[in-house]
Amino acid sequence: MTAIPTRVSGVVLILLGLVFLGGGGHLVTLGGSPYYAIAGAMMVASGGLYWRGARWGDRLYALLLIGTLVWAMWEAGTNPWALTARLFAPAVLGVWLTMPWVRHGLRDGSPALWRSEAATATIVIIALLAVRFVQFENAATVD
């Protein structure tokens, strides 16, 4: 049986995904970026996999984080504030999904943090943001 935190995480991903999918679909009809619709579809699929306790939910969310990082860099460049606005919430959700009590409910998965694809992608995003902020802050002090 799938653990309750894993199922709750699946429901949260599905609900957030539906919001992204609906809003992103509307944005596409207005000529905007398809990112939000694609991200929404991936979140719904990942949430469904988490609900079922399938480890592929973790992998799919990791792919979403990597895609979000690529999109954010393309959209915002190296502006740390713009990157933070695009990456912070998905990274925080990724950190939640790496918690042992969430991962425990995944079949074929270990609760070990280092075996999580979402953990790896989340760490990369957090490290990128930290480096960019250090560079941004140091640039302001150089004459």
PDB file of C-alpha atoms in Angstrom:
ATOM      1  CA  MET A   1       0.000   0.000   0.000  1.00  0.00           C
ATOM      2  CA  THR A   2       1.168   3.491  -0.851  1.00  0.00           C
ATOM      3  CA  ALA A   3       2.053   5.708   2.126  1.00  0.00           C
ATOM      4  CA  ILE A   4      -0.251   8.627   2.914  1.00  0.00           C
ATOM      5  CA  PRO A   5       2.407  11.380   2.405  1.00  0.00           C
ATOM      6  CA  THR A   6       3.141   9.935  -1.036  1.00  0.00           C
ATOM      7  CA  ARG A   7      -0.548  10.022  -1.971  1.00  0.00           C
ATOM      8  CA  VAL A   8      -0.988  13.550  -0.597  1.00  0.00           C
ATOM      9  CA  SER A   9       2.034  14.640  -2.645  1.00  0.00           C
ATOM     10  CA  GLY A  10       0.430  13.076  -5.694  1.00  0.00           C
ATOM     11  CA  VAL A  11      -2.802  15.016  -5.103  1.00  0.00           C
ATOM     12  CA  VAL A  12      -0.868  18.284  -4.650  1.00  0.00           C
ATOM     13  CA  LEU A  13       1.033  17.668  -7.896  1.00  0.00           C
ATOM     14  CA  ILE A  14      -2.194  16.878  -9.754  1.00  0.00           C
ATOM     15  CA  LEU A  15      -3.965  20.008  -8.469  1.00  0.00           C
ATOM     16  CA  LEU A  16      -1.009  22.284  -9.213  1.00  0.00           C
ATOM     17  CA  GLY A  17      -0.627  20.632 -12.601  1.00  0.00           C
ATOM     18  CA  LEU A  18      -4.271  21.262 -13.480  1.00  0.00           C
ATOM     19  CA  VAL A  19      -3.844  24.951 -12.629  1.00  0.00           C
ATOM     20  CA  PHE A  20      -0.697  25.155 -14.766  1.00  0.00           C
ATOM     21  CA  LEU A  21      -2.321  23.196 -17.576  1.00  0.00           C
ATOM     22  CA  GLY A  22      -5.430  25.390 -17.654  1.00  0.00           C
ATOM     23  CA  GLY A  23      -3.576  28.680 -17.346  1.00  0.00           C
ATOM     24  CA  GLY A  24      -0.824  27.532 -19.693  1.00  0.00           C
ATOM     25  CA  GLY A  25      -3.342  26.423 -22.301  1.00  0.00           C
ATOM     26  CA  HIS A  26      -4.962  29.850 -22.158  1.00  0.00           C
ATOM     27  CA  LEU A  27      -1.541  31.499 -22.420  1.00  0.00           C
ATOM     28  CA  VAL A  28      -0.751  29.447 -25.541  1.00  0.00           C
ATOM     29  CA  THR A  29      -3.999  30.610 -27.188  1.00  0.00           C
ATOM     30  CA  LEU A  30      -2.839  34.185 -26.571  1.00  0.00           C
ATOM     31  CA  GLY A  31       0.509  33.474 -28.260  1.00  0.00           C
ATOM     32  CA  GLY A  32       2.492  32.932 -25.065  1.00  0.00           C
ATOM     33  CA  SER A  33       5.023  30.338 -23.991  1.00  0.00           C
ATOM     34  CA  PRO A  34       3.917  26.686 -24.047  1.00  0.00           C
ATOM     35  CA  TYR A  35       6.089  26.006 -20.967  1.00  0.00           C
ATOM     36  CA  TYR A  36       3.235  26.263 -18.450  1.00  0.00           C
ATOM     37  CA  ALA A  37       0.964  23.878 -20.376  1.00  0.00           C
ATOM     38  CA  ILE A  38       3.785  21.350 -20.767  1.00  0.00           C
ATOM     39  CA  ALA A  39       4.807  21.719 -17.109  1.00  0.00           C
ATOM     40  CA  GLY A  40       1.181  21.301 -16.055  1.00  0.00           C
ATOM     41  CA  ALA A  41       0.792  18.103 -18.051  1.00  0.00           C
ATOM     42  CA  MET A  42       4.027  16.757 -16.570  1.00  0.00           C
ATOM     43  CA  MET A  43       2.893  17.630 -13.033  1.00  0.00           C
ATOM     44  CA  VAL A  44      -0.456  15.893 -13.535  1.00  0.00           C
ATOM     45  CA  ALA A  45       1.305  12.793 -14.884  1.00  0.00           C
ATOM     46  CA  SER A  46       3.889  12.860 -12.084  1.00  0.00           C
ATOM     47  CA  GLY A  47       1.136  13.304  -9.502  1.00  0.00           C
ATOM     48  CA  GLY A  48      -0.745  10.322 -10.895  1.00  0.00           C
ATOM     49  CA  LEU A  49       2.397   8.220 -10.662  1.00  0.00           C
ATOM     50  CA  TYR A  50       3.003   9.380  -7.079  1.00  0.00           C
ATOM     51  CA  TRP A  51      -0.608   8.482  -6.233  1.00  0.00           C
ATOM     52  CA  ARG A  52       0.021   4.973  -7.554  1.00  0.00           C
ATOM     53  CA  GLY A  53       3.355   4.790  -5.721  1.00  0.00           C
ATOM     54  CA  ALA A  54       5.363   4.447  -8.926  1.00  0.00           C
ATOM     55  CA  ARG A  55       8.994   5.547  -8.841  1.00  0.00           C
ATOM     56  CA  TRP A  56       8.564   7.059 -12.299  1.00  0.00           C
ATOM     57  CA  GLY A  57       6.716   9.946 -10.620  1.00  0.00           C
ATOM     58  CA  ASP A  58      10.036  10.979  -9.070  1.00  0.00           C
ATOM     59  CA  ARG A  59      11.847  10.654 -12.381  1.00  0.00           C
ATOM     60  CA  LEU A  60       9.215  12.628 -14.253  1.00  0.00           C
ATOM     61  CA  TYR A  61       9.342  15.437 -11.698  1.00  0.00           C
ATOM     62  CA  ALA A  62      13.152  15.486 -12.027  1.00  0.00           C
ATOM     63  CA  LEU A  63      12.759  15.901 -15.794  1.00  0.00           C
ATOM     64  CA  LEU A  64      10.299  18.723 -15.130  1.00  0.00           C
ATOM     65  CA  LEU A  65      12.854  20.454 -12.877  1.00  0.00           C
ATOM     66  CA  ILE A  66      15.579  20.118 -15.492  1.00  0.00           C
ATOM     67  CA  GLY A  67      13.236  21.450 -18.182  1.00  0.00           C
ATOM     68  CA  THR A  68      12.241  24.311 -15.881  1.00  0.00           C
ATOM     69  CA  LEU A  69      15.902  25.183 -15.366  1.00  0.00           C
ATOM     70  CA  VAL A  70      16.541  25.235 -19.123  1.00  0.00           C
ATOM     71  CA  TRP A  71      13.402  27.307 -19.752  1.00  0.00           C
ATOM     72  CA  ALA A  72      14.250  29.752 -16.942  1.00  0.00           C
ATOM     73  CA  MET A  73      17.775  30.298 -18.262  1.00  0.00           C
ATOM     74  CA  TRP A  74      16.407  30.851 -21.767  1.00  0.00           C
ATOM     75  CA  GLU A  75      13.626  33.157 -20.560  1.00  0.00           C
ATOM     76  CA  ALA A  76      15.466  35.159 -17.869  1.00  0.00           C
ATOM     77  CA  GLY A  77      19.126  34.844 -18.781  1.00  0.00           C
ATOM     78  CA  THR A  78      21.418  35.161 -15.797  1.00  0.00           C
ATOM     79  CA  ASN A  79      19.353  37.658 -13.793  1.00  0.00           C
ATOM     80  CA  PRO A  80      19.284  36.052 -10.335  1.00  0.00           C
ATOM     81  CA  TRP A  81      15.985  37.637  -9.279  1.00  0.00           C
ATOM     82  CA  ALA A  82      14.227  36.497 -12.447  1.00  0.00           C
ATOM     83  CA  LEU A  83      15.687  33.000 -12.049  1.00  0.00           C
ATOM     84  CA  THR A  84      14.549  32.856  -8.444  1.00  0.00           C
ATOM     85  CA  ALA A  85      11.000  33.783  -9.424  1.00  0.00           C
ATOM     86  CA  ARG A  86      10.928  30.905 -11.923  1.00  0.00           C
ATOM     87  CA  LEU A  87      12.850  28.240  -9.997  1.00  0.00           C
ATOM     88  CA  PHE A  88      12.179  28.676  -6.284  1.00  0.00           C
ATOM     89  CA  ALA A  89       8.709  27.112  -5.987  1.00  0.00           C
ATOM     90  CA  PRO A  90       9.491  24.056  -8.161  1.00  0.00           C
ATOM     91  CA  ALA A  91      12.727  23.532  -6.217  1.00  0.00           C
ATOM     92  CA  VAL A  92      10.908  23.727  -2.858  1.00  0.00           C
ATOM     93  CA  LEU A  93       8.367  21.177  -4.071  1.00  0.00           C
ATOM     94  CA  GLY A  94      11.287  19.048  -5.268  1.00  0.00           C
ATOM     95  CA  VAL A  95      12.841  19.212  -1.801  1.00  0.00           C
ATOM     96  CA  TRP A  96       9.518  18.039  -0.302  1.00  0.00           C
ATOM     97  CA  LEU A  97       9.374  15.139  -2.756  1.00  0.00           C
ATOM     98  CA  THR A  98      12.846  14.000  -1.659  1.00  0.00           C
ATOM     99  CA  MET A  99      11.854  13.608   1.982  1.00  0.00           C
ATOM    100  CA  PRO A 100      12.104   9.993   3.192  1.00  0.00           C
ATOM    101  CA  TRP A 101       8.479   9.858   4.376  1.00  0.00           C
ATOM    102  CA  VAL A 102       7.318  10.805   0.856  1.00  0.00           C
ATOM    103  CA  ARG A 103       9.748   8.507  -0.960  1.00  0.00           C
ATOM    104  CA  HIS A 104       8.967   5.616   1.386  1.00  0.00           C
ATOM    105  CA  GLY A 105       5.654   5.107  -0.398  1.00  0.00           C
ATOM    106  CA  LEU A 106       7.276   4.697  -3.797  1.00  0.00           C
ATOM    107  CA  ARG A 107       7.570   1.115  -4.956  1.00  0.00           C
ATOM    108  CA  ASP A 108      10.931  -0.006  -6.129  1.00  0.00           C
ATOM    109  CA  GLY A 109      12.443   2.986  -4.390  1.00  0.00           C
ATOM    110  CA  SER A 110      14.637   3.537  -1.414  1.00  0.00           C
ATOM    111  CA  PRO A 111      13.973   6.432   0.974  1.00  0.00           C
ATOM    112  CA  ALA A 112      17.672   7.284   0.635  1.00  0.00           C
ATOM    113  CA  LEU A 113      18.031  10.905  -0.507  1.00  0.00           C
ATOM    114  CA  TRP A 114      21.017  10.252  -2.769  1.00  0.00           C
ATOM    115  CA  ARG A 115      18.988   7.801  -4.882  1.00  0.00           C
ATOM    116  CA  SER A 116      16.374  10.401  -5.826  1.00  0.00           C
ATOM    117  CA  GLU A 117      16.412  12.003  -9.256  1.00  0.00           C
ATOM    118  CA  ALA A 118      14.310  14.891  -7.961  1.00  0.00           C
ATOM    119  CA  ALA A 119      16.869  15.467  -5.196  1.00  0.00           C
ATOM    120  CA  THR A 120      19.683  15.716  -7.707  1.00  0.00           C
ATOM    121  CA  ALA A 121      17.783  18.164  -9.913  1.00  0.00           C
ATOM    122  CA  THR A 122      16.723  20.232  -6.891  1.00  0.00           C
ATOM    123  CA  ILE A 123      20.294  20.443  -5.592  1.00  0.00           C
ATOM    124  CA  VAL A 124      21.491  21.609  -9.018  1.00  0.00           C
ATOM    125  CA  ILE A 125      18.875  24.383  -9.086  1.00  0.00           C
ATOM    126  CA  ILE A 126      19.652  25.525  -5.529  1.00  0.00           C
ATOM    127  CA  ALA A 127      23.392  25.516  -6.252  1.00  0.00           C
ATOM    128  CA  LEU A 128      22.865  27.515  -9.437  1.00  0.00           C
ATOM    129  CA  LEU A 129      20.813  30.114  -7.572  1.00  0.00           C
ATOM    130  CA  ALA A 130      23.392  30.350  -4.795  1.00  0.00           C
ATOM    131  CA  VAL A 131      26.241  30.879  -7.268  1.00  0.00           C
ATOM    132  CA  ARG A 132      24.274  33.492  -9.194  1.00  0.00           C
ATOM    133  CA  PHE A 133      23.423  35.440  -6.033  1.00  0.00           C
ATOM    134  CA  VAL A 134      27.047  35.416  -4.899  1.00  0.00           C
ATOM    135  CA  GLN A 135      28.125  36.732  -8.295  1.00  0.00           C
ATOM    136  CA  PHE A 136      25.333  39.315  -8.280  1.00  0.00           C
ATOM    137  CA  GLU A 137      26.199  40.564  -4.793  1.00  0.00           C
ATOM    138  CA  ASN A 138      29.948  40.667  -5.506  1.00  0.00           C
ATOM    139  CA  ALA A 139      29.417  42.556  -8.768  1.00  0.00           C
ATOM    140  CA  ALA A 140      27.783  45.398  -6.838  1.00  0.00           C
ATOM    141  CA  THR A 141      30.888  45.901  -4.656  1.00  0.00           C
ATOM    142  CA  VAL A 142      33.462  45.967  -7.486  1.00  0.00           C
ATOM    143  CA  ASP A 143      34.470  49.444  -8.696  1.00  0.00           C
TER     144      ASP A 143
END
